[in-house]
Tab-separated table of C-alpha atoms in Angstrom:
chain	number	residue	atom	x	y	z
L	1	MET	CA	0.193	-0.025	0.164
L	2	MET	CA	1.811	3.161	-0.962
L	3	ASP	CA	2.342	5.818	2.291
L	4	GLU	CA	-0.728	8.926	1.256
L	5	SER	CA	2.085	11.156	3.049
L	6	VAL	CA	4.940	10.095	0.696
L	7	SER	CA	2.373	9.891	-2.297
L	8	ILE	CA	0.858	13.378	-1.609
L	9	THR	CA	4.558	15.110	-1.169
L	10	GLN	CA	5.747	14.217	-4.793
L	11	ILE	CA	2.425	14.881	-6.432
L	12	VAL	CA	2.599	17.852	-4.827
L	13	GLN	CA	6.081	18.527	-5.909
L	14	ARG	CA	5.712	17.137	-10.001
L	15	LEU	CA	3.415	19.409	-9.960
L	16	LYS	CA	4.599	22.408	-9.281
L	17	GLY	CA	5.892	24.868	-12.048
L	18	THR	CA	3.230	22.535	-14.665
L	19	ASN	CA	0.426	25.450	-16.513
L	20	LEU	CA	-1.512	24.009	-14.343
L	21	HIS	CA	-0.473	25.045	-11.430
L	22	SER	CA	0.517	28.396	-12.806
L	23	GLN	CA	-2.879	28.120	-14.162
L	24	LEU	CA	-4.687	27.538	-11.272
L	25	GLU	CA	-2.685	30.388	-9.535
L	26	LYS	CA	-4.679	33.071	-11.858
L	27	GLN	CA	-7.631	31.028	-11.733
L	28	ALA	CA	-7.627	31.676	-7.925
L	29	LYS	CA	-6.634	34.987	-7.489
L	30	GLU	CA	-9.064	36.162	-10.331
L	31	CYS	CA	-11.859	34.872	-7.569
L	32	LEU	CA	-10.912	37.386	-5.284
L	33	HIS	CA	-11.937	39.860	-6.798
L	34	LYS	CA	-15.550	38.225	-6.905
L	35	PRO	CA	-19.180	40.449	-6.027
L	36	GLU	CA	-19.779	36.476	-4.003
L	37	ILE	CA	-15.986	35.966	-2.158
L	38	LYS	CA	-16.394	36.734	1.687
L	39	LEU	CA	-13.317	36.806	3.788
L	40	GLU	CA	-14.570	34.717	7.031
L	41	THR	CA	-14.896	30.974	4.293
L	42	LEU	CA	-12.496	32.019	1.400
L	43	LYS	CA	-10.907	29.133	1.804
L	44	ASP	CA	-14.144	27.586	0.579
L	45	ASP	CA	-16.023	30.418	-1.679
L	46	VAL	CA	-12.779	29.902	-3.379
L	47	ARG	CA	-12.235	26.783	-4.018
L	48	ARG	CA	-16.397	26.241	-4.871
L	49	LEU	CA	-15.371	28.683	-7.644
L	50	LEU	CA	-13.209	26.931	-9.155
L	51	LYS	CA	-14.797	23.563	-9.027
L	52	ALA	CA	-17.880	25.121	-10.423
L	53	SER	CA	-15.963	26.591	-13.327
L	54	GLY	CA	-14.110	22.752	-14.322
L	55	TRP	CA	-10.800	23.572	-12.458
L	56	GLU	CA	-10.942	21.186	-9.659
L	57	ARG	CA	-11.740	18.697	-12.686
L	58	LYS	CA	-8.744	19.055	-14.277
L	59	LEU	CA	-6.485	19.413	-10.881
L	60	GLN	CA	-8.278	15.649	-9.843
L	61	ASN	CA	-7.633	14.433	-13.565
L	62	ALA	CA	-4.353	15.793	-13.534
L	63	VAL	CA	-3.673	13.746	-9.508
L	64	TYR	CA	-4.993	10.661	-10.925
L	65	ARG	CA	-2.142	10.723	-13.668
L	66	GLU	CA	0.753	11.396	-11.358
L	67	LEU	CA	-1.003	8.042	-9.166
L	68	HIS	CA	-0.722	5.327	-11.760
L	69	ILE	CA	2.201	6.911	-13.212
L	70	LEU	CA	4.497	7.408	-9.569
L	71	PRO	CA	6.223	4.020	-8.070
L	72	PRO	CA	5.647	2.958	-4.944
L	73	PRO	CA	7.454	4.222	-2.546
L	74	GLY	CA	10.103	1.641	-1.460
L	75	HIS	CA	12.219	1.193	1.994
L	76	PRO	CA	13.871	5.531	2.720
L	77	ARG	CA	17.240	3.655	2.895
L	78	ALA	CA	17.094	2.506	-0.346
L	79	PRO	CA	19.013	3.307	-3.865
L	80	PRO	CA	16.590	5.283	-6.394
L	81	GLU	CA	17.769	2.264	-8.299
L	82	HIS	CA	15.480	-0.059	-6.032
L	83	THR	CA	12.719	0.682	-5.863
L	84	LYS	CA	12.340	0.974	-9.759
L	85	GLU	CA	13.721	-1.899	-10.170
L	86	PRO	CA	14.010	-4.491	-6.644
L	87	LEU	CA	16.123	-7.713	-8.403
L	88	ALA	CA	19.492	-6.451	-8.721
L	89	TYR	CA	20.225	-9.560	-12.043
L	90	MET	CA	17.654	-7.718	-14.026
L	91	ARG	CA	19.049	-4.426	-13.852
L	92	LYS	CA	22.575	-6.224	-14.341
L	93	THR	CA	20.985	-7.364	-17.607
L	94	GLN	CA	18.724	-4.122	-18.910
L	95	VAL	CA	22.667	-2.930	-17.893
L	96	ASN	CA	24.417	-4.789	-20.242
L	97	TRP	CA	21.479	-4.925	-22.785
L	98	GLU	CA	21.903	-1.273	-23.255
L	99	LYS	CA	25.292	-1.135	-23.700
L	100	ARG	CA	24.395	-3.573	-26.623
L	101	ILE	CA	22.110	-1.450	-27.773
L	102	LEU	CA	24.904	1.629	-27.703
L	103	LYS	CA	27.807	-0.119	-29.409
L	104	SER	CA	25.666	-1.701	-31.798
L	105	LEU	CA	24.457	2.644	-33.128
L	106	ASN	CA	27.902	3.949	-32.331
L	107	SER	CA	29.248	0.794	-35.326
L	108	MET	CA	26.571	1.716	-37.980
L	109	CYS	CA	28.004	5.111	-37.368
L	110	THR	CA	31.612	4.810	-37.495
L	111	GLU	CA	30.828	1.939	-40.571
L	112	LEU	CA	28.883	4.892	-42.165
L	113	GLY	CA	30.248	7.735	-41.605
L	114	ILE	CA	28.173	9.462	-41.015
L	115	PRO	CA	27.046	11.623	-37.588
L	116	LEU	CA	25.534	11.279	-35.093
L	117	ALA	CA	23.149	14.685	-35.281
L	118	ARG	CA	24.617	17.443	-37.525
L	119	LYS	CA	22.568	20.384	-38.510
L	120	ARG	CA	21.011	20.419	-41.603
L	121	PRO	CA	22.209	23.605	-44.221
L	122	VAL	CA	19.635	26.361	-44.078
L	123	ALA	CA	18.633	24.891	-48.313
L	124	GLU	CA	18.181	21.560	-46.294
L	125	GLN	CA	16.290	23.098	-43.737
L	126	LYS	CA	13.172	24.633	-45.993
L	127	GLU	CA	13.374	21.425	-48.829
L	128	LEU	CA	12.338	20.147	-45.325
L	129	THR	CA	10.123	22.387	-44.509
L	130	ASN	CA	8.130	22.569	-47.473
L	131	LYS	CA	7.360	17.800	-47.602
L	132	TRP	CA	6.591	17.915	-43.660
L	133	ASN	CA	3.401	17.197	-44.812
L	134	GLU	CA	4.155	14.559	-47.523
L	135	MET	CA	7.701	12.855	-46.143
L	136	GLY	CA	7.571	9.586	-47.836
L	137	THR	CA	7.464	10.744	-50.604
L	138	ASP	CA	11.465	11.257	-50.770
L	139	GLU	CA	13.334	9.725	-47.374
L	140	PRO	CA	16.536	9.770	-48.068
L	141	ASP	CA	18.697	5.987	-48.970
L	142	LEU	CA	17.984	3.609	-46.182
L	143	SER	CA	19.868	0.772	-48.169
L	144	LYS	CA	23.427	0.586	-46.059
L	145	PHE	CA	21.112	1.309	-42.648
L	146	ARG	CA	20.147	-1.375	-40.404
L	147	PRO	CA	17.563	-1.687	-37.059
L	148	VAL	CA	19.836	-1.524	-33.901
L	149	TYR	CA	17.181	-4.623	-32.488
L	150	ALA	CA	14.663	-7.034	-33.469
L	151	PRO	CA	12.113	-8.833	-31.519
L	152	LYS	CA	14.118	-12.207	-31.933
L	153	ASP	CA	17.225	-10.531	-30.869
L	154	PHE	CA	15.928	-9.327	-27.022
L	155	ILE	CA	14.033	-12.170	-26.872
L	156	GLU	CA	17.217	-14.250	-26.519
L	157	VAL	CA	18.300	-11.246	-23.940
L	158	LEU	CA	15.368	-13.215	-22.055
L	159	VAL	CA	15.858	-15.748	-21.759
L	160	GLY	CA	19.277	-16.063	-20.678
L	161	LEU	CA	18.017	-14.436	-17.354
L	162	LYS	CA	19.295	-16.431	-14.386
L	163	ASN	CA	18.372	-15.882	-10.403
L	164	PRO	CA	22.251	-16.278	-8.897
L	165	ASN	CA	20.116	-16.703	-5.970
L	166	ASN	CA	18.657	-19.780	-6.861
L	167	GLU	CA	20.565	-21.715	-9.358
L	168	ARG	CA	19.535	-25.091	-8.286
L	169	SER	CA	15.476	-24.158	-8.889
L	170	GLU	CA	13.915	-25.604	-5.303
L	171	ASP	CA	10.880	-23.398	-6.425
L	172	LEU	CA	10.364	-23.736	-9.849
L	173	THR	CA	8.698	-27.215	-11.628
L	174	VAL	CA	9.264	-29.494	-13.842
L	175	ARG	CA	6.647	-28.724	-16.248
L	176	SER	CA	7.803	-24.905	-15.662
L	177	HIS	CA	11.391	-25.702	-17.342
L	178	TRP	CA	9.128	-26.146	-19.768
L	179	GLY	CA	8.954	-22.835	-21.119
L	180	LEU	CA	11.809	-20.499	-22.141
L	181	ILE	CA	11.294	-17.760	-19.718
L	182	GLN	CA	13.456	-19.174	-16.328
L	183	VAL	CA	13.226	-17.492	-13.485
L	184	SER	CA	10.267	-17.427	-11.168
L	185	LEU	CA	7.990	-13.637	-10.582
L	186	ASN	CA	4.891	-13.509	-9.321
L	187	VAL	CA	3.159	-14.040	-11.987
L	188	ARG	CA	-1.360	-14.265	-11.818
L	189	ASP	CA	-1.551	-18.414	-12.550
L	190	ILE	CA	-5.028	-19.351	-14.669
L	191	LEU	CA	-7.766	-19.064	-11.521
L	192	GLN	CA	-6.392	-15.820	-10.758
L	193	MET	CA	-6.650	-14.558	-14.842
L	194	VAL	CA	-10.389	-16.240	-15.322
L	195	SER	CA	-11.537	-13.961	-11.734
L	196	LEU	CA	-10.726	-11.286	-13.263
L	197	PRO	CA	-13.001	-9.828	-15.907
L	198	PHE	CA	-12.031	-8.197	-18.698
L	199	PHE	CA	-13.514	-10.898	-20.579
L	200	ILE	CA	-16.293	-8.997	-20.629
L	201	SER	CA	-17.395	-7.953	-24.925
L	202	LEU	CA	-20.690	-4.892	-24.503
L	203	PRO	CA	-20.896	-2.720	-21.737
L	204	SER	CA	-24.362	-2.773	-19.588
L	205	ILE	CA	-27.340	-0.885	-20.432
L	206	PHE	CA	-26.702	1.553	-17.627
L	207	LEU	CA	-22.423	2.375	-19.364
L	208	MET	CA	-23.775	2.192	-22.366
L	209	SER	CA	-26.086	5.350	-21.702
L	210	ARG	CA	-23.260	6.872	-19.367
L	211	HIS	CA	-20.988	7.836	-21.704
L	212	LYS	CA	-22.050	10.818	-23.967
L	213	GLU	CA	-22.575	11.951	-19.654
L	214	LEU	CA	-17.775	11.195	-19.081
L	215	VAL	CA	-17.143	12.880	-21.752
L	216	SER	CA	-18.621	16.018	-21.137
L	217	GLU	CA	-18.262	15.367	-16.841
L	218	GLN	CA	-14.123	15.352	-17.967
L	219	ASP	CA	-13.432	13.258	-14.856
L	220	SER	CA	-10.524	10.835	-16.359
L	221	ALA	CA	-11.414	7.522	-13.263
L	222	ALA	CA	-14.790	7.205	-14.388
L	223	ALA	CA	-13.597	7.210	-18.543
L	224	GLN	CA	-10.550	4.323	-17.283
L	225	GLN	CA	-13.665	2.825	-15.521
L	226	TYR	CA	-15.807	2.601	-18.538
L	227	SER	CA	-13.364	1.191	-21.185
L	228	ARG	CA	-13.173	-2.167	-18.985
L	229	GLN	CA	-15.924	-2.608	-21.691
L	230	GLY	CA	-14.973	-1.106	-24.602
L	231	CYS	CA	-15.491	2.191	-25.547
L	232	PRO	CA	-17.988	3.033	-28.515
L	233	THR	CA	-16.639	3.746	-32.190
L	234	GLY	CA	-16.676	6.818	-32.130
L	235	LEU	CA	-15.936	8.862	-28.761
L	236	ARG	CA	-13.222	6.048	-27.941
L	237	ALA	CA	-10.547	8.987	-29.191
L	238	GLN	CA	-12.079	11.803	-26.622
L	239	LEU	CA	-12.374	8.747	-24.197
L	240	TRP	CA	-8.685	7.513	-24.203
L	241	SER	CA	-7.913	11.374	-24.492
L	242	LEU	CA	-9.579	11.984	-20.786
L	243	ILE	CA	-7.743	8.611	-19.269
L	244	LEU	CA	-4.467	9.393	-20.090
L	245	ASN	CA	-5.294	13.598	-19.603
L	246	THR	CA	-3.995	14.150	-22.237
L	247	THR	CA	-4.958	16.862	-23.568
L	248	ASN	CA	-5.010	19.820	-26.877
L	249	ASP	CA	-4.175	23.415	-25.579
L	250	PRO	CA	-2.538	25.812	-27.066
L	251	GLU	CA	0.831	24.710	-24.809
L	252	ASP	CA	0.772	21.506	-26.496
L	253	ILE	CA	0.285	22.743	-29.838
L	254	THR	CA	3.796	25.006	-28.989
L	255	HIS	CA	4.958	22.403	-27.726
L	256	TYR	CA	4.301	20.087	-30.732
L	257	GLU	CA	5.633	22.597	-32.420
L	258	GLN	CA	8.689	23.270	-30.745
L	259	LEU	CA	10.088	19.162	-32.236
L	260	LYS	CA	9.051	19.650	-35.151
L	261	ALA	CA	10.979	22.804	-35.562
L	262	ARG	CA	14.346	21.314	-33.903
L	263	VAL	CA	13.772	18.610	-36.749
L	264	ILE	CA	13.658	21.386	-38.965
L	265	HIS	CA	17.283	22.579	-37.852
L	266	HIS	CA	19.042	19.396	-36.617
L	267	ASP	CA	19.754	15.748	-38.125
L	268	LEU	CA	19.364	13.180	-36.297
L	269	LEU	CA	21.372	9.311	-36.579
L	270	VAL	CA	17.579	8.032	-35.725
L	271	ASP	CA	16.058	9.440	-38.277
L	272	ASN	CA	17.493	7.269	-40.508
L	273	LEU	CA	16.513	4.260	-38.237
L	274	ILE	CA	12.378	5.648	-37.995
L	275	TYR	CA	13.096	6.038	-41.521
L	276	LYS	CA	13.606	2.421	-42.327
L	277	ASP	CA	11.695	1.312	-39.361
L	278	VAL	CA	7.975	2.382	-40.978
L	279	LYS	CA	9.763	1.636	-44.269
L	280	LEU	CA	9.818	-2.809	-43.244
L	281	THR	CA	6.275	-2.145	-40.976
L	282	ALA	CA	3.737	0.041	-41.516
L	283	SER	CA	3.888	0.861	-45.233
L	284	ASN	CA	4.271	-2.932	-46.119
L	285	ASP	CA	0.374	-2.648	-43.472
L	286	ASP	CA	-2.528	-3.221	-45.279
L	287	TYR	CA	-3.664	-1.019	-41.900
L	288	TYR	CA	-1.476	1.526	-42.289
L	289	PHE	CA	0.491	2.078	-44.857
L	290	VAL	CA	-1.994	5.184	-45.720
L	291	PHE	CA	-0.933	6.974	-42.169
L	292	GLU	CA	3.404	7.048	-43.227
L	293	ASP	CA	3.084	10.975	-43.017
L	294	TYR	CA	1.528	10.455	-39.600
L	295	LEU	CA	3.927	8.409	-38.874
L	296	TYR	CA	6.872	10.217	-39.443
L	297	GLN	CA	5.969	13.605	-37.877
L	298	VAL	CA	4.537	11.693	-35.071
L	299	LEU	CA	8.404	9.414	-34.263
L	300	LEU	CA	10.362	12.167	-35.907
L	301	CYS	CA	9.432	14.450	-33.068
L	302	PHE	CA	9.263	11.530	-30.150
L	303	SER	CA	13.071	11.965	-30.864
L	304	ARG	CA	13.757	14.886	-30.005
L	305	ASP	CA	11.144	14.947	-26.983
L	306	THR	CA	13.132	15.346	-23.403
L	307	ALA	CA	9.533	15.348	-21.291
L	308	VAL	CA	10.367	11.311	-22.125
L	309	LEU	CA	13.036	11.578	-19.947
L	310	GLU	CA	11.073	11.599	-16.873
L	311	HIS	CA	10.239	7.815	-17.367
L	312	PHE	CA	13.218	6.896	-16.579
L	313	ASN	CA	12.508	8.116	-12.503
L	314	TYR	CA	10.249	4.883	-12.617
L	315	ASN	CA	11.728	2.526	-15.327
L	316	CYS	CA	14.784	0.880	-14.708
L	317	ALA	CA	15.885	1.516	-18.040
L	318	THR	CA	18.863	4.295	-18.737
L	319	PRO	CA	18.747	6.612	-21.206
L	320	PRO	CA	21.916	5.833	-22.953
L	321	LYS	CA	25.095	8.833	-23.562
L	322	SER	CA	27.249	9.011	-26.653
L	323	CYS	CA	28.743	11.854	-27.848
L	324	ILE	CA	28.683	14.329	-30.690
L	325	GLN	CA	31.213	16.322	-30.739
L	326	SER	CA	34.911	15.390	-32.056
L	327	LYS	CA	36.735	14.928	-28.632
L	328	SER	CA	35.382	11.167	-28.970
L	329	GLY	CA	35.307	9.704	-25.698
L	330	SER	CA	35.252	12.345	-23.681
L	331	GLU	CA	32.147	12.217	-20.396
L	332	GLN	CA	32.547	15.978	-21.107
L	333	CYS	CA	31.254	15.870	-24.341
L	334	ALA	CA	28.630	12.454	-23.271
L	335	VAL	CA	24.939	13.703	-24.109
L	336	VAL	CA	21.858	11.338	-23.770
L	337	TYR	CA	21.203	10.303	-26.998
L	338	PRO	CA	18.090	10.605	-28.918
L	339	PRO	CA	17.450	12.865	-26.297
L	340	ASN	CA	14.457	11.285	-25.594
L	341	GLY	CA	16.305	8.997	-24.316
L	342	VAL	CA	14.527	5.589	-26.555
L	343	ILE	CA	16.822	4.007	-29.503
L	344	PRO	CA	13.726	2.907	-31.925
L	345	PHE	CA	14.154	-0.335	-32.951
L	346	HIS	CA	12.353	-3.129	-35.774
L	347	GLY	CA	8.421	-2.773	-35.296
L	348	PHE	CA	8.811	0.606	-32.677
L	349	SER	CA	6.246	2.558	-34.958
L	350	MET	CA	3.667	-0.073	-35.137
L	351	TYR	CA	3.114	1.494	-31.523
L	352	VAL	CA	1.443	4.722	-33.197
L	353	ALA	CA	0.680	3.461	-36.174
L	354	PRO	CA	-3.589	2.537	-34.789
L	355	LEU	CA	-3.465	5.891	-32.841
L	356	CYS	CA	-3.709	6.957	-36.113
L	357	PHE	CA	-7.364	6.605	-36.300
L	358	LEU	CA	-8.435	8.009	-33.629
L	359	TYR	CA	-6.893	12.091	-34.075
L	360	ASN	CA	-5.572	13.030	-36.905
L	361	GLU	CA	-4.278	16.298	-35.442
L	362	PRO	CA	-0.842	15.760	-35.442
L	363	SER	CA	0.248	17.358	-32.286
L	364	LYS	CA	-2.717	16.316	-30.408
L	365	LEU	CA	-1.858	12.706	-31.695
L	366	TYR	CA	1.472	13.369	-30.736
L	367	SER	CA	0.381	13.918	-27.276
L	368	VAL	CA	-1.407	10.584	-26.711
L	369	PHE	CA	1.420	8.671	-28.547
L	370	ARG	CA	3.445	10.225	-25.605
L	371	GLU	CA	1.538	9.408	-22.614
L	372	MET	CA	1.018	5.741	-24.251
L	373	TYR	CA	5.052	4.753	-24.243
L	374	ILE	CA	5.694	6.201	-20.596
L	375	ARG	CA	3.072	4.690	-19.167
L	376	TYR	CA	3.025	1.562	-20.429
L	377	PHE	CA	5.110	0.662	-24.004
L	378	PHE	CA	7.876	1.128	-22.429
L	379	ARG	CA	7.879	-1.720	-20.727
L	380	LEU	CA	7.909	-4.115	-23.850
L	381	HIS	CA	10.742	-3.743	-24.399
L	382	SER	CA	12.868	-2.474	-20.811
L	383	ILE	CA	13.777	-6.126	-18.859
L	384	SER	CA	12.364	-6.158	-15.060
L	385	SER	CA	10.052	-7.595	-12.684
L	386	HIS	CA	7.074	-5.824	-13.432
L	387	PRO	CA	3.763	-7.552	-13.763
L	388	SER	CA	3.235	-5.893	-17.032
L	389	GLY	CA	6.858	-5.945	-17.732
L	390	ILE	CA	7.372	-8.128	-21.350
L	391	VAL	CA	9.845	-11.260	-18.296
L	392	SER	CA	6.369	-11.096	-16.392
L	393	LEU	CA	4.011	-11.273	-19.496
L	394	CYS	CA	6.638	-13.542	-21.316
L	395	LEU	CA	6.521	-15.359	-18.675
L	396	GLN	CA	2.910	-15.835	-17.429
L	397	PHE	CA	1.701	-16.642	-21.211
L	398	GLU	CA	4.714	-20.253	-20.601
L	399	ARG	CA	2.647	-20.621	-17.803
L	400	LEU	CA	-1.142	-19.874	-18.995
L	401	LEU	CA	-0.826	-22.430	-21.110
L	402	GLN	CA	1.416	-24.949	-19.419
L	403	THR	CA	-1.338	-25.375	-16.891
L	404	HIS	CA	-4.651	-25.284	-19.203
L	405	LEU	CA	-2.936	-27.033	-22.647
L	406	PRO	CA	0.039	-29.276	-20.863
L	407	GLN	CA	0.012	-32.129	-23.930
L	408	LEU	CA	-0.141	-29.176	-26.607
L	409	PHE	CA	2.949	-27.611	-24.524
L	410	TYR	CA	5.122	-30.067	-24.952
L	411	HIS	CA	4.128	-31.191	-28.304
L	412	LEU	CA	5.193	-27.302	-29.574
L	413	ARG	CA	8.763	-27.538	-27.297
L	414	GLU	CA	9.416	-30.796	-28.908
L	415	ILE	CA	9.407	-29.575	-32.181
L	416	GLY	CA	12.025	-27.582	-31.628
L	417	ALA	CA	8.391	-24.457	-32.047
L	418	GLN	CA	8.253	-22.671	-27.945
L	419	PRO	CA	5.794	-21.174	-27.947
L	420	LEU	CA	6.892	-18.337	-27.094
L	421	ARG	CA	9.518	-18.067	-29.822
L	422	ILE	CA	5.973	-17.876	-32.054
L	423	ALA	CA	3.596	-15.152	-29.668
L	424	PHE	CA	6.877	-12.863	-28.115
L	425	LYS	CA	6.211	-11.128	-31.599
L	426	TRP	CA	2.620	-10.639	-30.633
L	427	ILE	CA	2.986	-9.619	-27.290
L	428	VAL	CA	6.402	-7.034	-28.262
L	429	ARG	CA	3.907	-4.953	-30.237
L	430	ALA	CA	0.786	-5.214	-27.844
L	431	PHE	CA	-1.013	-7.079	-31.326
L	432	SER	CA	-0.082	-4.280	-32.862
L	433	GLY	CA	0.528	-5.056	-36.823
L	434	TYR	CA	-1.087	-8.751	-35.770
L	435	LEU	CA	-5.129	-8.321	-35.084
L	436	SER	CA	-6.851	-5.945	-37.935
L	437	THR	CA	-7.548	-2.562	-36.698
L	438	ASP	CA	-11.432	-2.371	-35.175
L	439	GLN	CA	-10.217	-5.475	-32.884
L	440	LEU	CA	-6.380	-4.120	-31.531
L	441	LEU	CA	-9.009	-1.260	-30.302
L	442	LEU	CA	-11.034	-2.999	-28.130
L	443	LEU	CA	-7.702	-4.951	-26.379
L	444	TRP	CA	-5.980	-1.490	-25.856
L	445	ASP	CA	-9.332	-0.278	-24.126
L	446	ARG	CA	-8.314	-2.629	-21.927
L	447	ILE	CA	-4.745	-2.350	-21.198
L	448	LEU	CA	-5.778	1.340	-20.936
L	449	GLY	CA	-8.622	0.727	-18.500
L	450	TYR	CA	-7.462	-1.778	-16.355
L	451	ASP	CA	-3.525	-0.081	-16.512
L	452	SER	CA	-2.343	-2.945	-17.553
L	453	LEU	CA	-0.753	-5.593	-20.569
L	454	GLU	CA	-1.228	-8.154	-18.646
L	455	ILE	CA	-4.021	-8.671	-21.703
L	456	VAL	CA	-1.710	-9.195	-23.623
L	457	ALA	CA	-0.819	-12.366	-22.429
L	458	VAL	CA	-4.240	-13.967	-21.611
L	459	LEU	CA	-4.906	-13.105	-25.630
L	460	ALA	CA	-2.059	-15.128	-26.978
L	461	THR	CA	-2.389	-17.936	-24.310
L	462	ALA	CA	-5.767	-17.825	-26.279
L	463	VAL	CA	-4.602	-17.717	-29.535
L	464	PHE	CA	-3.173	-20.794	-29.116
L	465	VAL	CA	-6.522	-22.021	-27.265
L	466	PHE	CA	-8.365	-21.678	-30.693
L	467	ARG	CA	-5.664	-23.503	-33.299
L	468	ALA	CA	-4.947	-26.566	-30.018
L	469	GLU	CA	-6.812	-28.778	-32.961
L	470	ASN	CA	-4.506	-27.348	-36.012
L	471	LEU	CA	-1.104	-26.878	-33.667
L	472	MET	CA	-1.126	-30.339	-32.651
L	473	GLU	CA	-0.223	-32.028	-35.951
L	474	VAL	CA	2.475	-29.507	-36.719
L	475	THR	CA	5.838	-31.241	-37.037
L	476	SER	CA	8.220	-27.712	-37.735
L	477	LEU	CA	8.649	-25.218	-36.190
L	478	ALA	CA	7.394	-23.593	-39.711
L	479	SER	CA	4.271	-25.409	-39.896
L	480	ALA	CA	3.339	-24.501	-36.741
L	481	GLU	CA	4.179	-20.707	-37.331
L	482	ALA	CA	2.409	-21.199	-40.751
L	483	VAL	CA	-1.052	-21.824	-38.510
L	484	LEU	CA	-0.738	-18.552	-36.724
L	485	ALA	CA	0.908	-16.806	-39.677
L	486	ASP	CA	-2.431	-14.595	-40.449
L	487	LEU	CA	-4.897	-13.105	-37.273
L	488	SER	CA	-6.265	-11.160	-38.600
L	489	THR	CA	-9.760	-12.685	-39.069
L	490	LEU	CA	-9.951	-12.685	-35.301
L	491	LYS	CA	-11.930	-11.336	-32.797
L	492	VAL	CA	-10.276	-11.113	-29.806
L	493	MET	CA	-13.755	-10.789	-26.844
L	494	PRO	CA	-15.098	-13.640	-28.347
L	495	LEU	CA	-12.395	-15.454	-28.287
L	496	LEU	CA	-10.782	-14.515	-25.090
L	497	GLN	CA	-14.941	-15.538	-23.708
L	498	ILE	CA	-13.805	-19.344	-25.131
L	499	PHE	CA	-11.114	-19.282	-23.343
L	500	LEU	CA	-12.511	-18.232	-19.959
L	501	PHE	CA	-15.454	-20.986	-20.812
L	502	ALA	CA	-12.172	-23.219	-21.919
L	503	THR	CA	-10.031	-22.545	-18.426
L	504	SER	CA	-13.652	-22.279	-16.649
L	505	VAL	CA	-14.640	-26.064	-17.199
């Protein structure tokens, strides 16, 4: 249970100096000049006016947002890194993985003779400004660039995770050795997962009549509760913005324009990685190729946004640093690179692509994506013991499948088709690019509603359950992958209901 006094202090400190804080101060001062304000009831009168004008609700939503991202307070004498990740071997593996990624990036920089960052010539700045909305038509030569890493590289790191204090694996069952993840974490078992209401497919009549009220009331907590049942298509964009407490105020638009200016003024090596990733993924997707320009705009701005560094306060990862000056190897020239601290990998652009169906204003699309990333998506490529972290999701998937269909799991393992090697690409992308967009958005409704990525592991298990009969007949990894190659026709909620029924009998 979070210590209330500690969390209140943290939240107050985080909100001080924000635009909301200055606006509240301004509104409170303006209230003092109103005739209905009495000196003897000053505090209550000001609070009443702030509530009537909607500012109290904005403050409540901001506090609610902070409660979602703040890590629980650790022991007062514990070092900060222990609070972010209590397991030392997880921290060590994450550090080694970061070094490997940075080495790959620097090697590419050296091989190609391209600087990590450079100021664009004036002519190039003008050209980019003119084609900002049509960047997909004239991208640089990408033939020499390669992704810094892909999910297949990442899974090998996770497979190698070992707890040095648990070498003999006394607490691991024989069956748990069937899987690839050989660490012991406290993930939900089959009975606990079945008890969760992830599987409700339709809102109740009461909730259906409430969705317009929720938008007008601007209550983040109520909107989040509602999205557990799935959001109406026409109101999903508004409800998600409300849950995430993202706005498109003048300050947000100005921030986006400032990031755009940074893109135009400076060229980064990671820009080419972004171009390459979009070309390899979203541009070849029947659902998302039309959003190619939006993806470039959002991701290029994202790479320059130092506000993203905030999530390293509760992420066990650390932002990479590199030398962008000529003083190679000097500590003094080492800076966070890229400025947001996130090196894109193969498939990264697919975290943005589905959001393009909801938001056609680039600044709004950007705000929602950034908040989705710093709440959820970073956990899919960071090594930690968090319940929504990639390690826990992989372990949860393996345990659910082993518990429910041990024969299938054993069969696939014996033919060299470990289930996680097939499901990992779905999990690391939260199924983006694999489900049809309408079904993916239903899945992401629940991620937001339950503030958890666990449903991704549940759905991955349900897919195997649904295709179990065909999978029992395959004799190789290639044939197993063929059975599960196309998920675009699957219906998320019926699939989860089938899984619920199958595990209840």
